[in-house]
JSON list of C-alpha atoms in Angstrom, two decimals:
[
{"chain": "A", "resi": 1, "resn": "MET", "atom": "CA", "xyz": [96.48, 187.30, 89.57]},
{"chain": "A", "resi": 2, "resn": "ILE", "atom": "CA", "xyz": [98.66, 184.27, 90.47]},
{"chain": "A", "resi": 3, "resn": "GLU", "atom": "CA", "xyz": [99.89, 181.91, 87.70]},
{"chain": "A", "resi": 4, "resn": "ILE", "atom": "CA", "xyz": [100.29, 178.21, 88.29]},
{"chain": "A", "resi": 5, "resn": "THR", "atom": "CA", "xyz": [103.05, 176.46, 86.27]},
{"chain": "A", "resi": 6, "resn": "PRO", "atom": "CA", "xyz": [103.55, 172.69, 86.70]},
{"chain": "A", "resi": 7, "resn": "ILE", "atom": "CA", "xyz": [107.19, 171.93, 87.05]},
{"chain": "A", "resi": 8, "resn": "TYR", "atom": "CA", "xyz": [107.55, 168.31, 87.65]},
{"chain": "A", "resi": 9, "resn": "ILE", "atom": "CA", "xyz": [105.46, 165.24, 88.19]},
{"chain": "A", "resi": 10, "resn": "SER", "atom": "CA", "xyz": [107.17, 162.17, 89.92]},
{"chain": "A", "resi": 11, "resn": "PRO", "atom": "CA", "xyz": [106.70, 158.60, 89.17]},
{"chain": "A", "resi": 12, "resn": "LYS", "atom": "CA", "xyz": [104.87, 158.30, 92.25]},
{"chain": "A", "resi": 13, "resn": "GLY", "atom": "CA", "xyz": [102.31, 160.79, 91.52]},
{"chain": "A", "resi": 14, "resn": "GLY", "atom": "CA", "xyz": [103.63, 163.78, 93.37]},
{"chain": "A", "resi": 15, "resn": "SER", "atom": "CA", "xyz": [104.23, 167.17, 91.62]},
{"chain": "A", "resi": 16, "resn": "ILE", "atom": "CA", "xyz": [105.84, 170.37, 92.19]},
{"chain": "A", "resi": 17, "resn": "THR", "atom": "CA", "xyz": [104.28, 173.63, 90.88]},
{"chain": "A", "resi": 18, "resn": "CYS", "atom": "CA", "xyz": [105.50, 177.10, 90.78]},
{"chain": "A", "resi": 19, "resn": "LEU", "atom": "CA", "xyz": [103.28, 179.88, 91.89]},
{"chain": "A", "resi": 20, "resn": "HIS", "atom": "CA", "xyz": [104.52, 183.32, 91.11]},
{"chain": "A", "resi": 21, "resn": "LYS", "atom": "CA", "xyz": [103.31, 186.72, 91.20]},
{"chain": "A", "resi": 22, "resn": "GLY", "atom": "CA", "xyz": [105.48, 189.58, 89.70]},
{"chain": "A", "resi": 23, "resn": "ASN", "atom": "CA", "xyz": [108.84, 188.97, 90.57]},
{"chain": "A", "resi": 24, "resn": "LYS", "atom": "CA", "xyz": [108.24, 186.46, 93.49]},
{"chain": "A", "resi": 25, "resn": "ARG", "atom": "CA", "xyz": [107.91, 182.71, 93.23]},
{"chain": "A", "resi": 26, "resn": "ILE", "atom": "CA", "xyz": [107.03, 179.95, 95.60]},
{"chain": "A", "resi": 27, "resn": "PHE", "atom": "CA", "xyz": [107.37, 176.33, 94.97]},
{"chain": "A", "resi": 28, "resn": "GLN", "atom": "CA", "xyz": [104.63, 173.81, 96.12]},
{"chain": "A", "resi": 29, "resn": "SER", "atom": "CA", "xyz": [105.72, 170.11, 96.47]},
{"chain": "A", "resi": 30, "resn": "CYS", "atom": "CA", "xyz": [102.34, 168.14, 96.83]},
{"chain": "A", "resi": 31, "resn": "SER", "atom": "CA", "xyz": [101.66, 164.30, 97.21]},
{"chain": "A", "resi": 32, "resn": "ALA", "atom": "CA", "xyz": [98.48, 162.63, 98.37]},
{"chain": "A", "resi": 33, "resn": "ASP", "atom": "CA", "xyz": [96.91, 165.70, 99.88]},
{"chain": "A", "resi": 34, "resn": "THR", "atom": "CA", "xyz": [100.04, 166.77, 101.61]},
{"chain": "A", "resi": 35, "resn": "CYS", "atom": "CA", "xyz": [101.75, 170.08, 100.37]},
{"chain": "A", "resi": 36, "resn": "ILE", "atom": "CA", "xyz": [105.03, 171.70, 101.42]},
{"chain": "A", "resi": 37, "resn": "TYR", "atom": "CA", "xyz": [105.88, 175.24, 100.06]},
{"chain": "A", "resi": 38, "resn": "SER", "atom": "CA", "xyz": [109.75, 176.22, 99.37]},
{"chain": "A", "resi": 39, "resn": "ARG", "atom": "CA", "xyz": [111.58, 179.23, 98.23]},
{"chain": "A", "resi": 40, "resn": "ASP", "atom": "CA", "xyz": [113.76, 177.04, 95.43]},
{"chain": "A", "resi": 41, "resn": "LEU", "atom": "CA", "xyz": [113.39, 174.34, 93.15]},
{"chain": "A", "resi": 42, "resn": "HIS", "atom": "CA", "xyz": [116.04, 172.11, 94.79]},
{"chain": "A", "resi": 43, "resn": "SER", "atom": "CA", "xyz": [114.44, 172.52, 98.26]},
{"chain": "A", "resi": 44, "resn": "ALA", "atom": "CA", "xyz": [111.10, 171.64, 96.47]},
{"chain": "A", "resi": 45, "resn": "LYS", "atom": "CA", "xyz": [112.60, 168.58, 94.76]},
{"chain": "A", "resi": 46, "resn": "TYR", "atom": "CA", "xyz": [113.99, 167.30, 98.40]},
{"chain": "A", "resi": 47, "resn": "GLU", "atom": "CA", "xyz": [110.85, 168.06, 100.07]},
{"chain": "A", "resi": 48, "resn": "LEU", "atom": "CA", "xyz": [108.72, 165.85, 97.28]},
{"chain": "A", "resi": 49, "resn": "ARG", "atom": "CA", "xyz": [110.95, 162.98, 97.83]},
{"chain": "A", "resi": 50, "resn": "ASN", "atom": "CA", "xyz": [110.70, 163.19, 101.57]},
{"chain": "A", "resi": 51, "resn": "ILE", "atom": "CA", "xyz": [106.80, 163.26, 101.51]},
{"chain": "A", "resi": 52, "resn": "GLU", "atom": "CA", "xyz": [106.68, 160.54, 99.00]},
{"chain": "A", "resi": 53, "resn": "SER", "atom": "CA", "xyz": [109.15, 158.35, 101.23]},
{"chain": "A", "resi": 54, "resn": "LYS", "atom": "CA", "xyz": [107.06, 158.80, 104.24]},
{"chain": "A", "resi": 55, "resn": "LEU", "atom": "CA", "xyz": [103.48, 157.94, 102.46]},
{"chain": "A", "resi": 56, "resn": "PHE", "atom": "CA", "xyz": [104.80, 155.01, 99.93]},
{"chain": "A", "resi": 57, "resn": "ILE", "atom": "CA", "xyz": [106.30, 152.09, 101.14]},
{"chain": "A", "resi": 58, "resn": "GLU", "atom": "CA", "xyz": [108.49, 150.22, 98.60]},
{"chain": "A", "resi": 59, "resn": "PRO", "atom": "CA", "xyz": [107.15, 146.79, 97.85]},
{"chain": "A", "resi": 60, "resn": "CYS", "atom": "CA", "xyz": [109.41, 144.00, 99.37]},
{"chain": "A", "resi": 61, "resn": "ARG", "atom": "CA", "xyz": [111.72, 142.10, 96.93]},
{"chain": "A", "resi": 62, "resn": "LYS", "atom": "CA", "xyz": [110.92, 138.56, 96.81]},
{"chain": "A", "resi": 63, "resn": "LYS", "atom": "CA", "xyz": [113.72, 136.24, 98.50]},
{"chain": "A", "resi": 64, "resn": "VAL", "atom": "CA", "xyz": [114.85, 133.51, 96.15]},
{"chain": "A", "resi": 65, "resn": "VAL", "atom": "CA", "xyz": [114.70, 130.31, 97.80]},
{"chain": "A", "resi": 66, "resn": "ALA", "atom": "CA", "xyz": [117.24, 127.81, 96.85]},
{"chain": "A", "resi": 67, "resn": "ALA", "atom": "CA", "xyz": [116.01, 124.34, 95.66]},
{"chain": "A", "resi": 68, "resn": "GLN", "atom": "CA", "xyz": [115.77, 121.84, 98.56]},
{"chain": "A", "resi": 69, "resn": "ARG", "atom": "CA", "xyz": [118.06, 119.11, 98.14]},
{"chain": "A", "resi": 70, "resn": "LYS", "atom": "CA", "xyz": [116.76, 115.42, 98.31]},
{"chain": "A", "resi": 71, "resn": "THR", "atom": "CA", "xyz": [117.44, 114.33, 102.00]},
{"chain": "A", "resi": 72, "resn": "THR", "atom": "CA", "xyz": [115.26, 111.16, 102.63]},
{"chain": "A", "resi": 73, "resn": "LEU", "atom": "CA", "xyz": [116.95, 108.05, 102.98]},
{"chain": "A", "resi": 74, "resn": "LYS", "atom": "CA", "xyz": [115.73, 104.82, 101.84]},
{"chain": "A", "resi": 75, "resn": "TRP", "atom": "CA", "xyz": [116.34, 101.70, 103.60]},
{"chain": "A", "resi": 76, "resn": "ASN", "atom": "CA", "xyz": [116.13, 97.92, 102.50]},
{"chain": "A", "resi": 77, "resn": "ASN", "atom": "CA", "xyz": [113.98, 95.33, 104.36]},
{"chain": "A", "resi": 78, "resn": "ASP", "atom": "CA", "xyz": [116.97, 94.03, 106.19]},
{"chain": "A", "resi": 79, "resn": "GLY", "atom": "CA", "xyz": [118.06, 97.43, 107.69]},
{"chain": "A", "resi": 80, "resn": "GLU", "atom": "CA", "xyz": [120.52, 98.20, 105.27]},
{"chain": "A", "resi": 81, "resn": "LEU", "atom": "CA", "xyz": [121.04, 101.56, 103.32]},
{"chain": "A", "resi": 82, "resn": "SER", "atom": "CA", "xyz": [119.79, 101.35, 99.92]},
{"chain": "A", "resi": 83, "resn": "SER", "atom": "CA", "xyz": [122.75, 101.08, 97.18]},
{"chain": "A", "resi": 84, "resn": "ILE", "atom": "CA", "xyz": [121.55, 104.45, 95.58]},
{"chain": "A", "resi": 85, "resn": "ASP", "atom": "CA", "xyz": [121.75, 106.34, 98.76]},
{"chain": "A", "resi": 86, "resn": "LYS", "atom": "CA", "xyz": [125.29, 104.50, 99.64]},
{"chain": "A", "resi": 87, "resn": "ALA", "atom": "CA", "xyz": [126.70, 105.84, 96.59]},
{"chain": "A", "resi": 88, "resn": "ARG", "atom": "CA", "xyz": [125.01, 109.29, 97.25]},
{"chain": "A", "resi": 89, "resn": "VAL", "atom": "CA", "xyz": [126.58, 109.56, 100.61]},
{"chain": "A", "resi": 90, "resn": "LEU", "atom": "CA", "xyz": [130.11, 108.17, 99.45]},
{"chain": "A", "resi": 91, "resn": "SER", "atom": "CA", "xyz": [130.30, 110.71, 96.72]},
{"chain": "A", "resi": 92, "resn": "LEU", "atom": "CA", "xyz": [129.84, 113.55, 99.23]},
{"chain": "A", "resi": 93, "resn": "LEU", "atom": "CA", "xyz": [132.71, 112.29, 101.50]},
{"chain": "A", "resi": 94, "resn": "SER", "atom": "CA", "xyz": [136.20, 113.18, 101.02]},
{"chain": "A", "resi": 95, "resn": "GLU", "atom": "CA", "xyz": [139.12, 110.54, 100.80]},
{"chain": "A", "resi": 96, "resn": "ASN", "atom": "CA", "xyz": [140.21, 111.57, 104.43]},
{"chain": "A", "resi": 97, "resn": "GLU", "atom": "CA", "xyz": [136.76, 110.99, 105.69]},
{"chain": "A", "resi": 98, "resn": "LEU", "atom": "CA", "xyz": [136.21, 107.51, 104.07]},
{"chain": "A", "resi": 99, "resn": "THR", "atom": "CA", "xyz": [139.77, 106.53, 105.85]},
{"chain": "A", "resi": 100, "resn": "GLN", "atom": "CA", "xyz": [138.44, 107.52, 109.20]},
{"chain": "A", "resi": 101, "resn": "CYS", "atom": "CA", "xyz": [135.23, 105.94, 108.75]},
{"chain": "A", "resi": 102, "resn": "GLU", "atom": "CA", "xyz": [137.18, 102.58, 107.82]},
{"chain": "A", "resi": 103, "resn": "LEU", "atom": "CA", "xyz": [139.38, 102.76, 110.90]},
{"chain": "A", "resi": 104, "resn": "ASN", "atom": "CA", "xyz": [136.24, 103.52, 113.32]},
{"chain": "A", "resi": 105, "resn": "GLU", "atom": "CA", "xyz": [134.75, 100.41, 111.94]},
{"chain": "A", "resi": 106, "resn": "GLU", "atom": "CA", "xyz": [137.61, 98.11, 112.58]},
{"chain": "A", "resi": 107, "resn": "VAL", "atom": "CA", "xyz": [137.69, 99.18, 116.22]},
{"chain": "A", "resi": 108, "resn": "ALA", "atom": "CA", "xyz": [134.27, 98.45, 116.95]}
]
């Protein structure tokens, strides 16, 4: 009579069992109604990983979306940029960029 001995159950639900009769052993790797037979345990583990990778798709990781910066500028009734937004823009500019801006203003 053939004895069936469970050897390993994977986290994904697949299993490896050892079928032996007398001095002969065969390893059965099964997952989701798909089975493959191997002569040794190493091959059986490899085949089980192979079966499970084809049957189960890993869940996608969520992409981390950076918080959106405030980009809306507010204008006064007279058409000028609000003082808060002017200060915000000036804080982002380097000293060199401010000098270039002043020179361009004088030429115009």
